[in-house]
mmCIF file of C-alpha atoms in Angstrom:
data_model
loop_
_atom_site.group_PDB
_atom_site.id
_atom_site.type_symbol
_atom_site.label_atom_id
_atom_site.label_comp_id
_atom_site.label_asym_id
_atom_site.label_seq_id
_atom_site.Cartn_x
_atom_site.Cartn_y
_atom_site.Cartn_z
ATOM 1 C CA MET A 1 -124.192 -100.369 94.433
ATOM 2 C CA ILE A 2 -123.957 -98.415 91.164
ATOM 3 C CA GLY A 3 -126.646 -96.072 92.450
ATOM 4 C CA ALA A 4 -124.163 -94.734 95.034
ATOM 5 C CA VAL A 5 -121.931 -93.328 92.255
ATOM 6 C CA GLU A 6 -122.325 -89.564 92.026
ATOM 7 C CA VAL A 7 -121.513 -87.529 88.962
ATOM 8 C CA THR A 8 -119.182 -84.811 90.195
ATOM 9 C CA PRO A 9 -118.160 -81.755 88.230
ATOM 10 C CA ALA A 10 -114.715 -83.306 87.792
ATOM 11 C CA TRP A 11 -116.268 -85.837 85.437
ATOM 12 C CA TYR A 12 -117.441 -83.133 83.153
ATOM 13 C CA LEU A 13 -114.039 -81.450 83.235
ATOM 14 C CA VAL A 14 -112.353 -84.763 82.361
ATOM 15 C CA LEU A 15 -114.759 -85.184 79.460
ATOM 16 C CA GLY A 16 -114.011 -81.665 78.325
ATOM 17 C CA ALA A 17 -110.284 -82.364 78.393
ATOM 18 C CA ALA A 18 -110.777 -85.514 76.436
ATOM 19 C CA LEU A 19 -112.742 -83.688 73.778
ATOM 20 C CA PHE A 20 -110.156 -80.977 73.576
ATOM 21 C CA SER A 21 -107.440 -83.500 73.088
ATOM 22 C CA ILE A 22 -109.270 -85.290 70.381
ATOM 23 C CA GLY A 23 -109.773 -81.956 68.674
ATOM 24 C CA THR A 24 -106.107 -81.203 68.961
ATOM 25 C CA PHE A 25 -105.181 -84.538 67.543
ATOM 26 C CA GLY A 26 -107.517 -84.198 64.662
ATOM 27 C CA LEU A 27 -106.287 -80.731 63.890
ATOM 28 C CA LEU A 28 -102.760 -81.977 63.735
ATOM 29 C CA ILE A 29 -103.287 -85.069 61.657
ATOM 30 C CA ARG A 30 -105.948 -84.003 59.115
ATOM 31 C CA ARG A 31 -105.149 -81.945 56.033
ATOM 32 C CA ASN A 32 -108.598 -81.264 54.648
ATOM 33 C CA PRO A 33 -109.236 -77.647 55.648
ATOM 34 C CA LEU A 34 -112.957 -78.291 56.326
ATOM 35 C CA VAL A 35 -112.225 -81.185 58.722
ATOM 36 C CA MET A 36 -109.504 -79.182 60.426
ATOM 37 C CA PHE A 37 -112.098 -76.465 60.951
ATOM 38 C CA MET A 38 -114.462 -78.981 62.404
ATOM 39 C CA CYS A 39 -111.743 -80.069 64.818
ATOM 40 C CA ILE A 40 -111.430 -76.459 65.966
ATOM 41 C CA GLU A 41 -115.136 -76.390 66.681
ATOM 42 C CA LEU A 42 -114.713 -79.549 68.702
ATOM 43 C CA MET A 43 -112.066 -77.778 70.809
ATOM 44 C CA LEU A 44 -114.292 -74.740 71.298
ATOM 45 C CA ASN A 45 -117.173 -76.906 72.426
ATOM 46 C CA ALA A 46 -114.920 -78.749 74.922
ATOM 47 C CA VAL A 47 -114.015 -75.317 76.359
ATOM 48 C CA THR A 48 -117.680 -74.233 76.606
ATOM 49 C CA LEU A 49 -118.493 -77.372 78.420
ATOM 50 C CA THR A 50 -115.716 -76.625 80.873
ATOM 51 C CA PHE A 51 -116.970 -73.126 81.382
ATOM 52 C CA VAL A 52 -120.525 -74.282 82.122
ATOM 53 C CA THR A 53 -119.140 -76.813 84.624
ATOM 54 C CA PHE A 54 -117.052 -74.210 86.408
ATOM 55 C CA SER A 55 -120.008 -71.803 86.410
ATOM 56 C CA ARG A 56 -122.030 -74.432 88.241
ATOM 57 C CA MET A 57 -119.194 -75.254 90.597
ATOM 58 C CA VAL A 58 -118.630 -71.689 91.765
ATOM 59 C CA ARG A 59 -122.304 -70.712 91.326
ATOM 60 C CA ASP A 60 -121.554 -67.710 89.149
ATOM 61 C CA THR A 61 -123.229 -66.459 86.032
ATOM 62 C CA GLY A 62 -119.827 -65.350 84.485
ATOM 63 C CA GLY A 63 -119.222 -68.797 83.053
ATOM 64 C CA LEU A 64 -122.629 -68.838 81.347
ATOM 65 C CA SER A 65 -122.123 -65.343 79.958
ATOM 66 C CA ILE A 66 -118.725 -66.200 78.471
ATOM 67 C CA VAL A 67 -120.263 -69.212 76.725
ATOM 68 C CA VAL A 68 -122.597 -66.862 74.943
ATOM 69 C CA PHE A 69 -119.709 -64.836 73.821
ATOM 70 C CA VAL A 70 -117.830 -67.898 72.735
ATOM 71 C CA LEU A 71 -120.877 -68.915 70.655
ATOM 72 C CA VAL A 72 -120.987 -65.499 68.949
ATOM 73 C CA VAL A 73 -117.226 -65.530 68.238
ATOM 74 C CA ALA A 74 -117.459 -69.148 66.936
ATOM 75 C CA ALA A 75 -120.286 -68.110 64.592
ATOM 76 C CA ALA A 76 -118.181 -65.186 63.261
ATOM 77 C CA GLU A 77 -115.106 -67.343 62.979
ATOM 78 C CA VAL A 78 -117.040 -70.058 61.072
ATOM 79 C CA VAL A 79 -118.362 -67.514 58.598
ATOM 80 C CA VAL A 80 -115.032 -65.967 57.864
ATOM 81 C CA GLY A 81 -113.165 -69.234 57.902
ATOM 82 C CA LEU A 82 -115.617 -70.923 55.557
ATOM 83 C CA ALA A 83 -115.382 -67.925 53.153
ATOM 84 C CA ILE A 84 -111.576 -68.397 53.053
ATOM 85 C CA ILE A 85 -112.024 -72.160 52.496
ATOM 86 C CA VAL A 86 -114.545 -71.398 49.704
ATOM 87 C CA ALA A 87 -112.109 -69.039 48.085
ATOM 88 C CA LEU A 88 -109.313 -71.583 48.427
ATOM 89 C CA LEU A 89 -111.266 -74.611 47.060
ATOM 90 C CA ARG A 90 -112.668 -72.527 44.237
ATOM 91 C CA LYS A 91 -109.172 -71.742 43.123
ATOM 92 C CA ARG A 92 -107.963 -75.250 43.386
ATOM 93 C CA PRO A 93 -110.478 -78.088 44.003
ATOM 94 C CA GLY A 94 -109.200 -80.595 46.447
ATOM 95 C CA ALA A 95 -106.829 -78.123 48.017
ATOM 96 C CA THR A 96 -105.292 -79.094 51.333
ATOM 97 C CA ALA A 97 -103.855 -77.031 54.211
ATOM 98 C CA ASP A 98 -100.563 -76.940 52.290
ATOM 99 C CA ASP A 99 -102.175 -74.945 49.458
ATOM 100 C CA VAL A 100 -103.319 -71.918 51.416
ATOM 101 C CA ALA A 101 -100.465 -69.956 49.904
ATOM 102 C CA ILE A 102 -102.194 -69.916 46.542
ATOM 103 C CA LEU A 103 -104.552 -67.290 47.961
ATOM 104 C CA GLU A 104 -101.656 -64.842 48.174
ATOM 105 C CA GLY A 105 -101.871 -61.697 46.117
ATOM 106 C CA MET B 1 -128.581 -92.573 89.144
ATOM 107 C CA ILE B 2 -130.418 -90.746 86.422
ATOM 108 C CA GLU B 3 -127.642 -88.188 86.272
ATOM 109 C CA LEU B 4 -125.093 -90.960 85.863
ATOM 110 C CA ILE B 5 -127.056 -92.524 82.950
ATOM 111 C CA VAL B 6 -127.451 -89.199 81.249
ATOM 112 C CA PHE B 7 -123.778 -88.401 81.714
ATOM 113 C CA ALA B 8 -122.711 -91.785 80.390
ATOM 114 C CA VAL B 9 -124.928 -91.600 77.261
ATOM 115 C CA ALA B 10 -124.256 -88.032 76.447
ATOM 116 C CA GLY B 11 -120.570 -88.416 77.176
ATOM 117 C CA ALA B 12 -120.365 -91.486 74.990
ATOM 118 C CA ALA B 13 -122.150 -89.498 72.206
ATOM 119 C CA CYS B 14 -119.743 -86.698 72.567
ATOM 120 C CA LEU B 15 -116.643 -88.925 72.328
ATOM 121 C CA ALA B 16 -118.005 -91.090 69.570
ATOM 122 C CA GLY B 17 -118.819 -87.963 67.576
ATOM 123 C CA ALA B 18 -115.377 -86.421 68.225
ATOM 124 C CA ILE B 19 -113.659 -89.646 67.131
ATOM 125 C CA GLY B 20 -115.936 -89.741 64.044
ATOM 126 C CA VAL B 21 -114.880 -86.134 63.137
ATOM 127 C CA VAL B 22 -111.230 -87.023 63.340
ATOM 128 C CA ALA B 23 -111.461 -90.461 61.786
ATOM 129 C CA SER B 24 -113.965 -90.292 58.932
ATOM 130 C CA SER B 25 -112.453 -89.963 55.544
ATOM 131 C CA ASN B 26 -115.524 -88.246 54.087
ATOM 132 C CA PRO B 27 -116.120 -84.563 55.194
ATOM 133 C CA VAL B 28 -119.874 -85.140 55.151
ATOM 134 C CA HIS B 29 -119.614 -87.966 57.669
ATOM 135 C CA ALA B 30 -117.294 -85.764 59.777
ATOM 136 C CA ALA B 31 -119.842 -82.971 59.785
ATOM 137 C CA LEU B 32 -122.663 -85.399 60.808
ATOM 138 C CA SER B 33 -120.460 -86.800 63.564
ATOM 139 C CA LEU B 34 -119.927 -83.240 64.756
ATOM 140 C CA VAL B 35 -123.712 -83.009 65.175
ATOM 141 C CA GLY B 36 -123.527 -85.976 67.593
ATOM 142 C CA THR B 37 -120.909 -84.272 69.683
ATOM 143 C CA LEU B 38 -122.870 -80.935 69.657
ATOM 144 C CA PHE B 39 -126.012 -82.708 70.761
ATOM 145 C CA GLY B 40 -124.153 -84.554 73.546
ATOM 146 C CA ILE B 41 -122.765 -81.309 74.824
ATOM 147 C CA ALA B 42 -126.235 -79.735 74.757
ATOM 148 C CA VAL B 43 -127.551 -82.639 76.872
ATOM 149 C CA LEU B 44 -124.662 -82.130 79.339
ATOM 150 C CA PHE B 45 -125.591 -78.438 79.471
ATOM 151 C CA VAL B 46 -129.144 -79.434 80.463
ATOM 152 C CA ALA B 47 -127.791 -81.812 83.019
ATOM 153 C CA GLN B 48 -125.912 -78.822 84.575
ATOM 154 C CA GLU B 49 -129.049 -76.678 84.554
ATOM 155 C CA ALA B 50 -127.874 -74.404 81.742
ATOM 156 C CA ASN B 51 -131.126 -74.842 79.763
ATOM 157 C CA PHE B 52 -130.929 -71.630 77.708
ATOM 158 C CA LEU B 53 -127.363 -72.376 76.570
ATOM 159 C CA ALA B 54 -128.451 -75.888 75.632
ATOM 160 C CA ALA B 55 -131.152 -74.495 73.372
ATOM 161 C CA VAL B 56 -128.734 -71.973 71.898
ATOM 162 C CA GLN B 57 -126.106 -74.728 71.435
ATOM 163 C CA VAL B 58 -128.583 -76.750 69.381
ATOM 164 C CA ILE B 59 -129.899 -73.833 67.339
ATOM 165 C CA VAL B 60 -126.638 -72.019 66.595
ATOM 166 C CA TYR B 61 -124.254 -75.007 66.334
ATOM 167 C CA ALA B 62 -126.329 -77.875 65.061
ATOM 168 C CA GLY B 63 -128.784 -75.646 63.282
ATOM 169 C CA ALA B 64 -126.496 -73.005 61.723
ATOM 170 C CA ILE B 65 -122.906 -73.906 61.833
ATOM 171 C CA VAL B 66 -123.038 -77.556 60.763
ATOM 172 C CA VAL B 67 -125.568 -76.635 58.068
ATOM 173 C CA LEU B 68 -123.085 -74.022 56.879
ATOM 174 C CA PHE B 69 -120.371 -76.647 56.774
ATOM 175 C CA LEU B 70 -122.643 -79.013 54.811
ATOM 176 C CA PHE B 71 -123.585 -76.167 52.466
ATOM 177 C CA VAL B 72 -119.909 -75.500 51.691
ATOM 178 C CA ILE B 73 -119.187 -79.153 51.163
ATOM 179 C CA MET B 74 -122.149 -79.621 48.853
ATOM 180 C CA LEU B 75 -121.683 -76.333 47.061
ATOM 181 C CA LEU B 76 -118.013 -76.948 46.243
ATOM 182 C CA GLY B 77 -118.505 -80.654 45.570
ATOM 183 C CA VAL B 78 -115.632 -81.634 47.801
ATOM 184 C CA ASP B 79 -117.431 -84.596 49.398
ATOM 185 C CA ARG B 80 -114.941 -87.034 48.054
ATOM 186 C CA THR B 81 -113.133 -89.217 50.546
ATOM 187 C CA ASP B 82 -109.656 -88.373 51.712
ATOM 188 C CA ASN B 83 -107.017 -91.019 51.695
ATOM 189 C CA LEU B 84 -106.214 -91.347 55.380
ATOM 190 C CA ARG B 85 -103.414 -93.861 54.852
ATOM 191 C CA VAL B 86 -101.101 -91.093 53.655
ATOM 192 C CA GLU B 87 -99.468 -89.206 56.399
ATOM 193 C CA PRO B 88 -99.600 -85.522 55.430
ATOM 194 C CA LEU B 89 -95.974 -84.751 56.367
ATOM 195 C CA GLY B 90 -94.572 -88.317 56.740
ATOM 196 C CA GLY B 91 -91.859 -89.109 59.195
ATOM 197 C CA GLY B 92 -93.999 -90.074 62.201
ATOM 198 C CA GLN B 93 -96.268 -86.982 62.104
ATOM 199 C CA ARG B 94 -99.153 -88.907 63.571
ATOM 200 C CA VAL B 95 -97.078 -90.202 66.382
ATOM 201 C CA THR B 96 -95.914 -86.735 67.136
ATOM 202 C CA ALA B 97 -99.514 -85.493 66.977
ATOM 203 C CA ALA B 98 -100.651 -88.232 69.313
ATOM 204 C CA VAL B 99 -97.880 -87.352 71.799
ATOM 205 C CA VAL B 100 -98.870 -83.655 71.644
ATOM 206 C CA ALA B 101 -102.573 -84.474 72.174
ATOM 207 C CA LEU B 102 -101.856 -86.870 75.033
ATOM 208 C CA GLY B 103 -99.541 -84.207 76.478
ATOM 209 C CA VAL B 104 -102.399 -81.643 76.461
ATOM 210 C CA LEU B 105 -104.697 -84.202 78.037
ATOM 211 C CA GLY B 106 -102.128 -85.131 80.641
ATOM 212 C CA LEU B 107 -101.454 -81.509 81.419
ATOM 213 C CA VAL B 108 -105.121 -80.711 81.952
ATOM 214 C CA LEU B 109 -105.708 -83.827 84.000
ATOM 215 C CA ALA B 110 -102.668 -83.131 86.185
ATOM 216 C CA THR B 111 -103.946 -79.657 86.790
ATOM 217 C CA LEU B 112 -107.358 -81.046 87.753
ATOM 218 C CA ALA B 113 -105.868 -83.635 90.038
ATOM 219 C CA SER B 114 -103.543 -81.128 91.730
ATOM 220 C CA THR B 115 -106.193 -78.471 92.395
ATOM 221 C CA ASP B 116 -107.728 -78.234 95.769
ATOM 222 C CA TRP B 117 -111.396 -77.641 94.789
ATOM 223 C CA GLU B 118 -112.660 -76.954 98.301
ATOM 224 C CA ALA B 119 -110.359 -73.979 98.922
ATOM 225 C CA THR B 120 -111.741 -71.558 96.340
ATOM 226 C CA GLY B 121 -113.890 -69.740 98.808
ATOM 227 C CA VAL B 122 -115.890 -68.129 95.997
ATOM 228 C CA VAL B 123 -119.430 -67.353 96.828
ATOM 229 C CA GLY B 124 -121.344 -66.981 93.591
ATOM 230 C CA GLU B 125 -124.593 -65.079 93.280
ATOM 231 C CA PHE B 126 -126.310 -67.723 91.124
ATOM 232 C CA ASP B 127 -129.767 -68.422 92.560
ATOM 233 C CA GLU B 128 -131.134 -71.883 91.809
ATOM 234 C CA THR B 129 -134.685 -70.699 92.356
ATOM 235 C CA VAL B 130 -134.577 -68.208 89.476
ATOM 236 C CA PRO B 131 -134.413 -69.572 85.895
ATOM 237 C CA ASP B 132 -130.960 -69.481 84.386
ATOM 238 C CA ILE B 133 -132.107 -67.411 81.391
ATOM 239 C CA ASN B 134 -133.136 -64.554 83.676
ATOM 240 C CA GLN B 135 -129.808 -64.481 85.475
ATOM 241 C CA LEU B 136 -127.944 -64.780 82.195
ATOM 242 C CA GLY B 137 -129.859 -61.913 80.665
ATOM 243 C CA GLU B 138 -129.298 -59.734 83.676
ATOM 244 C CA ALA B 139 -125.582 -60.400 83.570
ATOM 245 C CA LEU B 140 -125.309 -59.808 79.856
ATOM 246 C CA PHE B 141 -127.139 -56.458 79.938
ATOM 247 C CA THR B 142 -125.499 -55.091 83.092
ATOM 248 C CA ARG B 143 -122.056 -56.380 83.861
ATOM 249 C CA TYR B 144 -121.100 -57.431 80.333
ATOM 250 C CA LEU B 145 -123.001 -54.804 78.389
ATOM 251 C CA TYR B 146 -119.923 -53.341 76.605
ATOM 252 C CA ALA B 147 -118.694 -56.760 75.661
ATOM 253 C CA PHE B 148 -122.211 -57.607 74.391
ATOM 254 C CA GLU B 149 -122.349 -54.465 72.272
ATOM 255 C CA ILE B 150 -118.880 -55.096 70.821
ATOM 256 C CA THR B 151 -120.006 -58.525 69.620
ATOM 257 C CA SER B 152 -122.404 -56.784 67.314
ATOM 258 C CA ILE B 153 -119.420 -54.987 65.713
ATOM 259 C CA LEU B 154 -117.619 -58.315 65.422
ATOM 260 C CA LEU B 155 -120.573 -59.868 63.608
ATOM 261 C CA VAL B 156 -120.835 -57.019 61.182
ATOM 262 C CA VAL B 157 -117.144 -57.170 60.455
ATOM 263 C CA ALA B 158 -117.422 -60.943 59.961
ATOM 264 C CA VAL B 159 -120.300 -60.617 57.514
ATOM 265 C CA VAL B 160 -118.469 -57.938 55.509
ATOM 266 C CA GLY B 161 -115.233 -60.056 55.478
ATOM 267 C CA ALA B 162 -117.129 -63.124 54.393
ATOM 268 C CA VAL B 163 -118.791 -61.290 51.429
ATOM 269 C CA LEU B 164 -115.445 -59.799 50.470
ATOM 270 C CA LEU B 165 -113.603 -63.121 50.615
ATOM 271 C CA ALA B 166 -116.200 -65.323 48.979
ATOM 272 C CA ARG B 167 -117.305 -63.107 46.119
ATOM 273 C CA ARG B 168 -115.938 -63.938 42.619
ATOM 274 C CA VAL B 169 -113.615 -61.252 41.243
ATOM 275 C CA ARG B 170 -114.589 -60.678 37.580
ATOM 276 C CA ARG B 171 -113.556 -57.114 37.136
ATOM 277 C CA GLU B 172 -109.863 -57.714 36.674
ATOM 278 C CA GLU B 173 -110.550 -60.344 33.950
ATOM 279 C CA GLU B 174 -112.595 -57.733 32.007
ATOM 280 C CA ILE B 175 -109.960 -55.021 32.298
ATOM 281 C CA VAL B 176 -107.315 -57.153 30.608
ATOM 282 C CA ASP B 177 -109.464 -58.248 27.635
ATOM 283 C CA PRO B 178 -107.652 -58.432 24.239
ATOM 284 C CA GLY B 179 -109.313 -55.397 22.681
ATOM 285 C CA GLN B 180 -108.620 -53.093 25.653
ATOM 286 C CA ALA B 181 -105.206 -51.842 24.580
ATOM 287 C CA GLU B 182 -106.183 -50.827 21.056
ATOM 288 C CA ARG B 183 -109.328 -49.011 22.289
ATOM 289 C CA GLN B 184 -107.627 -47.305 25.186
ATOM 290 C CA ALA B 185 -106.452 -44.308 23.093
ATOM 291 C CA GLU B 186 -109.922 -43.832 21.685
ATOM 292 C CA ILE B 187 -111.498 -44.057 25.043
ATOM 293 C CA THR B 188 -109.057 -41.555 26.569
ATOM 294 C CA GLU B 189 -109.645 -39.207 23.723
ATOM 295 C CA ARG B 190 -113.425 -39.416 24.019
ATOM 296 C CA ILE B 191 -113.224 -38.693 27.752
ATOM 297 C CA ALA B 192 -111.008 -35.668 27.144
ATOM 298 C CA ARG B 193 -113.372 -34.415 24.455
ATOM 299 C CA ALA B 194 -116.388 -34.807 26.680
ATOM 300 C CA GLU B 195 -114.647 -33.049 29.619
ATOM 301 C CA ALA B 196 -113.690 -30.100 27.317
ATOM 302 C CA ARG B 197 -117.226 -29.819 26.134
ATOM 303 C CA ALA B 198 -118.568 -30.003 29.711
ATOM 304 C CA ALA B 199 -116.114 -27.302 30.767
ATOM 305 C CA HIS B 200 -117.210 -25.122 27.849
ATOM 306 C CA THR B 201 -120.899 -25.101 28.522
ATOM 307 C CA ASP B 202 -122.874 -26.603 31.296
ATOM 308 C CA GLY B 203 -125.716 -27.335 28.966
ATOM 309 C CA ALA B 204 -123.607 -29.446 26.621
ATOM 310 C CA ARG B 205 -122.556 -31.695 29.389
ATOM 311 C CA ASP B 206 -125.632 -33.919 29.523
ATOM 312 C CA GLY B 207 -125.568 -34.327 25.710
ATOM 313 C CA ALA B 208 -121.902 -35.372 25.736
ATOM 314 C CA ALA B 209 -122.497 -37.817 28.464
ATOM 315 C CA ALA B 210 -125.514 -39.297 26.628
ATOM 316 C CA ASP B 211 -123.489 -39.502 23.312
ATOM 317 C CA ASP B 212 -120.714 -41.330 24.949
ATOM 318 C CA ALA B 213 -122.939 -43.673 26.762
ATOM 319 C CA GLU B 214 -124.554 -44.592 23.429
ATOM 320 C CA ALA B 215 -121.168 -44.981 21.676
ATOM 321 C CA GLU B 216 -119.583 -47.216 24.309
ATOM 322 C CA PRO B 217 -119.823 -50.989 23.996
ATOM 323 C CA ALA B 218 -122.090 -52.414 26.626
ATOM 324 C CA THR B 219 -119.273 -54.186 28.344
ATOM 325 C CA GLU B 220 -117.407 -51.035 29.372
ATOM 326 C CA PRO B 221 -119.360 -48.725 31.532
ATOM 327 C CA ALA B 222 -116.292 -47.214 33.160
ATOM 328 C CA PRO B 223 -115.642 -44.273 30.778
ATOM 329 C CA ALA B 224 -119.242 -43.207 30.855
ATOM 330 C CA GLN B 225 -119.076 -43.098 34.665
ATOM 331 C CA GLU B 226 -115.946 -40.918 34.498
ATOM 332 C CA VAL B 227 -117.668 -38.503 32.329
ATOM 333 C CA GLY B 228 -120.506 -38.387 34.606
ATOM 334 C CA SER B 229 -118.323 -37.555 37.534
#
């Protein structure tokens, strides 16, 4: 009975949408800059999962290629973002997202 | 059947990890939950025959990015727990955030439900008999060659930016030290003297620079550099 259930691409898309929503929710409710950043990573990963699924659906390598680019951009983004967070937390330990203005000037 | 089990386990790992990221009060636990999500997604990549991307996902995300997160957490010693009972902005912010997140989810699901998947008519060139890494490499180095090259510029810019942002700025503190104002006149005069001597004879130039370098305190290399230039 359960063996008849087939995993369609739509399942992956729904999972990707759920992960993206959880990431959005976390980004909105958390104030620790590191955790907010992890939530952004979560959203990026949801999108890459969606891209891979679409790539398989339409049998095209474009989706796979863009995942490579997303990985590169995510790596660059993490490097710069963590440098900003290091500068922020060094200036004021325990800083939250409200304190980013202290980096001004 | 196997695919269903794989999807269920990996999907559960993804969702559990995602909830862990959002709900753990300790950033270290959040980072470790993120690893669970990333591994789950890598498994789902394998399930969809994107083997190369699954390997890259594990190496780059779980191997590099999460380690970078943990480095920053440990380096700065911010691994204390956040008080999650306090709403950051108060006034029903969490409710609003939940409404927004559910709205995003509903929007995507509505789009999925209303799309006619059979009517795309796209005929892709993906060949199941060729390994995905071959086809991906071919696409990257032919069709997306310029984009691929531009990512190298992006990485260089990111590295330079990270070094610039994260380095400690000490120079400004040295410039405004207490003795600076009193010695400023002396330093300026010495530079002027050295320049006059250098202009007078080329041979005296080296000697003046050497004298000044000797006379300067070790903490102030700037005037000696100006003489040298």
